Amino acid sequence: QEGCDKFCTFCVVPYTRGSEYSRPVENIYAEATNLVNTGALELTLLGQNVSAYRSNILKNMIKKNVSLANLCKILSSLEKLKRIRYLTSHPSDITDELIEEHKTNKKLMPFLHLPIQSGSNIILKKMNRKHTRDFYMKLVSRIKNKVPNMAFSSDFIVGYPGETNEDFEQTLDLIDRVGFASSYSFKYSPRPGTPASLNDKIIKESVSNLRLKKIQSKLLDQQNEFNSKFIDKEVDVLITKKSKKIDQFVGRTPYLQPVHVFSSKNLIGRIFKIKIERLTSFSFHGKILDSLEI
Ligand code: SF4
């Protein structure tokens, strides 16, 4: 999926990539089949606003709409495919159908990148995000009710023009209420040609720096808290590449956490059950459990 019709005031995508366009489902299925037949176990469906994916398919001479949820279902029929992800979603486009698909489709990974950008309704409105903090929090709890093991990541912009201390506190409060597995946070910087770049209520650099430090410290604490729950647990890990040390490999959990393991055999491109033994900064280190290859 390419392009975006949302026109957030800070973003160049609608101007540089144009309006939303979805690749036909047949093309994606053909490419996915080819990738799976050549060994791919995991696919990530990419789009600037992937949750707005729309295609159609002919069934008994009748055109049927294909949503992102339908696309995930169709792709999961590829037997050798084990994991499906999608990126990036706009909260307003997450449908009940997609949440239901997460509940029933075990190949769809329980990790959702759901950018909110700010926890202040005033700033969200100025950003033209088309959702409120309440909408976002209700969406997260609706998803968690249906899919209890779902974890979330998000994007945050601090120092958006006109952001007051109170607005910023609202963002910190939202982070506390939601609880994120990992997140990206940035200091606002104007993108030429966007409406926000014409806004003259610029936040002082020193204030933005302080806010960024605060938000990153909170998000880091949450990430550590989320990760520490995995110590001593068994986790499915898709090994993707060699790591720095001899005989060391690295792979990803369903939540995209990196896991390092040692083996004298080549493990790349396979999924193993791994016991997580320790956590160093953002990486796990673990041990492959005997004969538990999936
Ligand atoms: Fe940009 Fe995302 Fe907003 Fe679209 S939804 S305008 S891609 S930030």
GROMACS .gro file of C-alpha atoms and ligand atoms in nm:
model
  302
    1GLN     CA    1   0.000   0.000   0.000
    2GLU     CA    2   0.134   0.342  -0.081
    3GLY     CA    3   0.034   0.701  -0.016
    4CYS     CA    4  -0.195   0.847   0.246
    5ASP     CA    5  -0.519   1.047   0.254
    6LYS     CA    6  -0.492   1.152   0.618
    7PHE     CA    7  -0.295   1.480   0.580
    8CYS     CA    8  -0.145   1.504   0.927
    9THR     CA    9  -0.012   1.860   0.940
   10PHE     CA   10   0.353   1.760   1.009
   11CYS     CA   11   0.385   1.491   0.740
   12VAL     CA   12   0.501   1.507   0.379
   13VAL     CA   13   0.369   1.164   0.272
   14PRO     CA   14   0.038   1.282   0.120
   15TYR     CA   15   0.234   1.534  -0.092
   16THR     CA   16   0.531   1.316  -0.188
   17ARG     CA   17   0.354   0.977  -0.227
   18GLY     CA   18   0.010   1.096  -0.328
   19SER     CA   19  -0.325   0.946  -0.239
   20GLU     CA   20  -0.377   0.594  -0.107
   21TYR     CA   21  -0.312   0.314  -0.352
   22SER     CA   22  -0.334  -0.057  -0.274
   23ARG     CA   23  -0.159  -0.326  -0.475
   24PRO     CA   24  -0.406  -0.583  -0.610
   25VAL     CA   25  -0.445  -0.883  -0.382
   26GLU     CA   26  -0.350  -1.123  -0.667
   27ASN     CA   27  -0.010  -0.951  -0.705
   28ILE     CA   28   0.062  -0.970  -0.335
   29TYR     CA   29  -0.047  -1.333  -0.316
   30ALA     CA   30   0.174  -1.426  -0.613
   31GLU     CA   31   0.476  -1.250  -0.462
   32ALA     CA   32   0.408  -1.401  -0.118
   33THR     CA   33   0.379  -1.752  -0.270
   34ASN     CA   34   0.710  -1.706  -0.443
   35LEU     CA   35   0.880  -1.583  -0.125
   36VAL     CA   36   0.736  -1.863   0.086
   37ASN     CA   37   0.837  -2.125  -0.173
   38THR     CA   38   1.192  -1.993  -0.153
   39GLY     CA   39   1.202  -2.022   0.226
   40ALA     CA   40   1.041  -1.710   0.375
   41LEU     CA   41   0.865  -1.787   0.704
   42GLU     CA   42   0.763  -1.432   0.785
   43LEU     CA   43   0.610  -1.155   0.576
   44THR     CA   44   0.555  -0.790   0.665
   45LEU     CA   45   0.287  -0.606   0.470
   46LEU     CA   46   0.412  -0.252   0.427
   47GLY     CA   47   0.228   0.071   0.365
   48GLN     CA   48   0.233   0.432   0.476
   49ASN     CA   49  -0.123   0.372   0.593
   50VAL     CA   50  -0.146  -0.006   0.559
   51SER     CA   51  -0.463  -0.041   0.765
   52ALA     CA   52  -0.644   0.148   0.486
   53TYR     CA   53  -0.556  -0.136   0.243
   54ARG     CA   54  -0.838  -0.201  -0.004
   55SER     CA   55  -0.847  -0.434  -0.302
   56ASN     CA   56  -1.104  -0.660  -0.458
   57ILE     CA   57  -1.124  -1.012  -0.586
   58LEU     CA   58  -1.358  -1.193  -0.827
   59LYS     CA   59  -1.549  -1.477  -0.662
   60ASN     CA   60  -1.821  -1.658  -0.862
   61MET     CA   61  -1.816  -1.361  -1.104
   62ILE     CA   62  -1.891  -1.124  -0.815
   63LYS     CA   63  -1.644  -0.856  -0.707
   64LYS     CA   64  -1.564  -0.884  -0.334
   65ASN     CA   65  -1.380  -0.620  -0.134
   66VAL     CA   66  -1.054  -0.729   0.026
   67SER     CA   67  -0.950  -0.546   0.344
   68LEU     CA   68  -0.623  -0.581   0.535
   69ALA     CA   69  -0.793  -0.842   0.757
   70ASN     CA   70  -0.900  -1.039   0.447
   71LEU     CA   71  -0.550  -1.010   0.300
   72CYS     CA   72  -0.397  -1.151   0.620
   73LYS     CA   73  -0.644  -1.439   0.610
   74ILE     CA   74  -0.570  -1.510   0.243
   75LEU     CA   75  -0.192  -1.508   0.300
   76SER     CA   76  -0.216  -1.727   0.607
   77SER     CA   77  -0.352  -2.004   0.381
   78LEU     CA   78   0.008  -2.044   0.260
   79GLU     CA   79   0.094  -2.342   0.475
   80LYS     CA   80   0.468  -2.283   0.502
   81LEU     CA   81   0.419  -1.920   0.604
   82LYS     CA   82   0.442  -1.890   0.984
   83ARG     CA   83   0.430  -1.519   1.064
   84ILE     CA   84   0.249  -1.214   0.924
   85ARG     CA   85   0.297  -0.851   1.030
   86TYR     CA   86   0.180  -0.518   0.892
   87LEU     CA   87   0.314  -0.165   0.928
   88THR     CA   88   0.218   0.127   0.972
   89SER     CA   89  -0.139   0.166   1.093
   90HIS     CA   90  -0.353   0.470   1.161
   91PRO     CA   91  -0.573   0.418   1.471
   92SER     CA   92  -0.885   0.535   1.285
   93ASP     CA   93  -0.851   0.253   1.031
   94ILE     CA   94  -0.825  -0.039   1.274
   95THR     CA   95  -1.153  -0.223   1.222
   96ASP     CA   96  -1.335  -0.477   1.439
   97GLU     CA   97  -1.277  -0.722   1.155
   98LEU     CA   98  -0.899  -0.673   1.185
   99ILE     CA   99  -0.913  -0.715   1.563
  100GLU     CA  100  -1.113  -1.035   1.514
  101GLU     CA  101  -0.852  -1.156   1.265
  102HIS     CA  102  -0.583  -1.105   1.530
  103LYS     CA  103  -0.792  -1.312   1.768
  104THR     CA  104  -0.840  -1.606   1.533
  105ASN     CA  105  -0.534  -1.602   1.307
  106LYS     CA  106  -0.234  -1.732   1.500
  107LYS     CA  107   0.000  -1.642   1.216
  108LEU     CA  108  -0.077  -1.274   1.269
  109MET     CA  109   0.181  -1.157   1.525
  110PRO     CA  110   0.045  -1.007   1.849
  111PHE     CA  111   0.243  -0.686   1.814
  112LEU     CA  112   0.089  -0.371   1.675
  113HIS     CA  113   0.267  -0.048   1.587
  114LEU     CA  114  -0.002   0.211   1.647
  115PRO     CA  115   0.129   0.569   1.628
  116ILE     CA  116  -0.054   0.829   1.836
  117GLN     CA  117   0.203   1.117   1.822
  118SER     CA  118   0.059   1.308   2.122
  119GLY     CA  119  -0.161   1.241   2.424
  120SER     CA  120  -0.316   1.588   2.416
  121ASN     CA  121  -0.647   1.636   2.235
  122ILE     CA  122  -0.551   1.997   2.159
  123ILE     CA  123  -0.229   1.890   1.987
  124LEU     CA  124  -0.395   1.593   1.813
  125LYS     CA  125  -0.647   1.837   1.666
  126LYS     CA  126  -0.371   2.075   1.557
  127MET     CA  127  -0.194   1.777   1.398
  128ASN     CA  128  -0.515   1.683   1.214
  129ARG     CA  129  -0.476   1.327   1.347
  130LYS     CA  130  -0.853   1.261   1.322
  131HIS     CA  131  -0.866   1.074   1.655
  132THR     CA  132  -0.866   1.174   2.021
  133ARG     CA  133  -0.669   1.032   2.315
  134ASP     CA  134  -0.991   0.874   2.442
  135PHE     CA  135  -1.053   0.704   2.107
  136TYR     CA  136  -0.697   0.566   2.113
  137MET     CA  137  -0.719   0.435   2.470
  138LYS     CA  138  -1.058   0.274   2.404
  139LEU     CA  139  -0.920   0.114   2.087
  140VAL     CA  140  -0.624  -0.030   2.279
  141SER     CA  141  -0.849  -0.174   2.548
  142ARG     CA  142  -1.088  -0.317   2.286
  143ILE     CA  143  -0.793  -0.492   2.123
  144LYS     CA  144  -0.654  -0.615   2.458
  145ASN     CA  145  -0.995  -0.752   2.553
  146LYS     CA  146  -1.005  -0.962   2.236
  147VAL     CA  147  -0.633  -1.040   2.214
  148PRO     CA  148  -0.486  -1.043   2.568
  149ASN     CA  149  -0.129  -1.111   2.454
  150MET     CA  150  -0.123  -0.813   2.217
  151ALA     CA  151   0.156  -0.558   2.281
  152PHE     CA  152   0.181  -0.208   2.135
  153SER     CA  153   0.445   0.027   2.009
  154SER     CA  154   0.390   0.386   1.905
  155ASP     CA  155   0.541   0.707   1.767
  156PHE     CA  156   0.554   1.033   1.963
  157ILE     CA  157   0.641   1.385   1.855
  158VAL     CA  158   0.739   1.629   2.130
  159GLY     CA  159   0.763   2.007   2.091
  160TYR     CA  160   0.496   2.033   1.820
  161PRO     CA  161   0.427   2.408   1.763
  162GLY     CA  162   0.215   2.539   2.051
  163GLU     CA  163   0.265   2.232   2.276
  164THR     CA  164   0.226   2.351   2.637
  165ASN     CA  165   0.359   2.180   2.949
  166GLU     CA  166   0.004   2.062   3.013
  167ASP     CA  167  -0.017   1.908   2.663
  168PHE     CA  168   0.311   1.730   2.725
  169GLU     CA  169   0.194   1.603   3.065
  170GLN     CA  170  -0.112   1.459   2.888
  171THR     CA  171   0.122   1.261   2.664
  172LEU     CA  172   0.314   1.125   2.963
  173ASP     CA  173  -0.017   1.036   3.126
  174LEU     CA  174  -0.134   0.848   2.816
  175ILE     CA  175   0.191   0.649   2.810
  176ASP     CA  176   0.133   0.551   3.174
  177ARG     CA  177  -0.223   0.444   3.100
  178VAL     CA  178  -0.151   0.242   2.784
  179GLY     CA  179   0.189   0.084   2.860
  180PHE     CA  180   0.404   0.033   2.550
  181ALA     CA  181   0.639  -0.253   2.466
  182SER     CA  182   0.862  -0.017   2.269
  183SER     CA  183   0.824   0.320   2.098
  184TYR     CA  184   0.989   0.583   1.886
  185SER     CA  185   0.996   0.944   2.000
  186PHE     CA  186   1.118   1.247   1.810
  187LYS     CA  187   1.160   1.619   1.854
  188TYR     CA  188   0.932   1.804   1.614
  189SER     CA  189   1.116   1.935   1.310
  190PRO     CA  190   0.935   2.123   1.033
  191ARG     CA  191   0.903   1.954   0.695
  192PRO     CA  192   0.897   2.209   0.412
  193GLY     CA  193   0.559   2.236   0.242
  194THR     CA  194   0.357   2.100   0.535
  195PRO     CA  195   0.096   2.314   0.716
  196ALA     CA  196   0.278   2.275   1.050
  197SER     CA  197   0.595   2.428   0.902
  198LEU     CA  198   0.404   2.759   0.867
  199ASN     CA  199   0.306   2.759   1.234
  200ASP     CA  200   0.509   3.021   1.421
  201LYS     CA  201   0.439   2.896   1.775
  202ILE     CA  202   0.781   2.732   1.779
  203ILE     CA  203   0.883   2.556   2.099
  204LYS     CA  204   1.223   2.653   2.237
  205GLU     CA  205   1.492   2.396   2.157
  206SER     CA  206   1.586   2.366   2.526
  207VAL     CA  207   1.222   2.288   2.617
  208SER     CA  208   1.187   2.027   2.340
  209ASN     CA  209   1.516   1.866   2.445
  210LEU     CA  210   1.398   1.835   2.803
  211ARG     CA  211   1.063   1.688   2.696
  212LEU     CA  212   1.233   1.438   2.466
  213LYS     CA  213   1.461   1.326   2.748
  214LYS     CA  214   1.163   1.281   2.981
  215ILE     CA  215   0.949   1.087   2.734
  216GLN     CA  216   1.237   0.864   2.627
  217SER     CA  217   1.318   0.778   2.986
  218LYS     CA  218   0.954   0.679   3.051
  219LEU     CA  219   0.931   0.475   2.731
  220LEU     CA  220   1.259   0.302   2.810
  221ASP     CA  221   1.135   0.208   3.157
  222GLN     CA  222   0.822   0.059   3.000
  223GLN     CA  223   1.027  -0.132   2.743
  224ASN     CA  224   1.249  -0.277   3.017
  225GLU     CA  225   0.945  -0.372   3.221
  226PHE     CA  226   0.787  -0.545   2.920
  227ASN     CA  227   1.110  -0.727   2.830
  228SER     CA  228   1.186  -0.842   3.185
  229LYS     CA  229   0.866  -1.051   3.181
  230PHE     CA  230   1.032  -1.281   2.925
  231ILE     CA  231   1.324  -1.390   3.143
  232ASP     CA  232   1.309  -1.769   3.203
  233LYS     CA  233   1.026  -1.802   2.950
  234GLU     CA  234   1.025  -2.013   2.632
  235VAL     CA  235   0.978  -1.803   2.320
  236ASP     CA  236   0.949  -1.882   1.948
  237VAL     CA  237   1.235  -1.711   1.769
  238LEU     CA  238   1.288  -1.679   1.395
  239ILE     CA  239   1.665  -1.676   1.342
  240THR     CA  240   1.748  -1.418   1.078
  241LYS     CA  241   2.125  -1.369   1.069
  242LYS     CA  242   2.470  -1.428   1.218
  243SER     CA  243   2.557  -1.214   1.516
  244LYS     CA  244   2.893  -1.059   1.611
  245LYS     CA  245   3.053  -1.352   1.792
  246ILE     CA  246   3.167  -1.685   1.646
  247ASP     CA  247   2.879  -1.936   1.625
  248GLN     CA  248   2.637  -1.669   1.751
  249PHE     CA  249   2.304  -1.607   1.575
  250VAL     CA  250   2.030  -1.351   1.623
  251GLY     CA  251   1.657  -1.381   1.567
  252ARG     CA  252   1.330  -1.212   1.654
  253THR     CA  253   1.047  -1.301   1.889
  254PRO     CA  254   0.681  -1.239   1.792
  255TYR     CA  255   0.730  -0.895   1.955
  256LEU     CA  256   1.041  -0.823   1.744
  257GLN     CA  257   1.277  -0.842   2.042
  258PRO     CA  258   1.624  -0.953   1.930
  259VAL     CA  259   1.743  -1.285   2.077
  260HIS     CA  260   2.104  -1.410   2.062
  261VAL     CA  261   2.191  -1.780   2.073
  262PHE     CA  262   2.498  -1.991   2.013
  263SER     CA  263   2.507  -2.293   1.784
  264SER     CA  264   2.771  -2.471   1.579
  265LYS     CA  265   2.502  -2.539   1.314
  266ASN     CA  266   2.355  -2.281   1.077
  267LEU     CA  267   2.018  -2.178   1.223
  268ILE     CA  268   1.928  -1.900   0.978
  269GLY     CA  269   1.575  -1.904   0.837
  270ARG     CA  270   1.426  -2.139   1.096
  271ILE     CA  271   1.206  -2.092   1.402
  272PHE     CA  272   1.318  -2.238   1.734
  273LYS     CA  273   1.179  -2.250   2.083
  274ILE     CA  274   1.436  -2.069   2.291
  275LYS     CA  275   1.463  -2.031   2.667
  276ILE     CA  276   1.538  -1.668   2.750
  277GLU     CA  277   1.814  -1.652   3.011
  278ARG     CA  278   1.909  -1.286   3.035
  279LEU     CA  279   1.855  -0.939   2.898
  280THR     CA  280   2.132  -0.696   2.808
  281SER     CA  281   2.007  -0.348   2.715
  282PHE     CA  282   1.757  -0.433   2.437
  283SER     CA  283   1.867  -0.789   2.350
  284PHE     CA  284   1.785  -1.124   2.497
  285HIS     CA  285   2.031  -1.409   2.530
  286GLY     CA  286   1.895  -1.760   2.537
  287LYS     CA  287   1.942  -2.129   2.486
  288ILE     CA  288   1.781  -2.346   2.221
  289LEU     CA  289   1.567  -2.614   2.381
  290ASP     CA  290   1.642  -2.960   2.244
  291SER     CA  291   1.429  -3.094   1.960
  292LEU     CA  292   1.177  -2.814   1.986
  293GLU     CA  293   1.229  -2.676   1.640
  294ILE     CA  294   0.889  -2.575   1.503
  295SF4    FE1  295   0.168   1.090   0.737
  295SF4    FE2  296   0.091   0.872   0.872
  295SF4    FE3  297  -0.046   1.102   0.896
  295SF4    FE4  298  -0.055   0.963   0.669
  295SF4     S1  299  -0.132   0.895   0.870
  295SF4     S2  300  -0.031   1.185   0.686
  295SF4     S3  301   0.153   0.881   0.657
  295SF4     S4  302   0.167   1.062   0.961
   0.00000   0.00000   0.00000
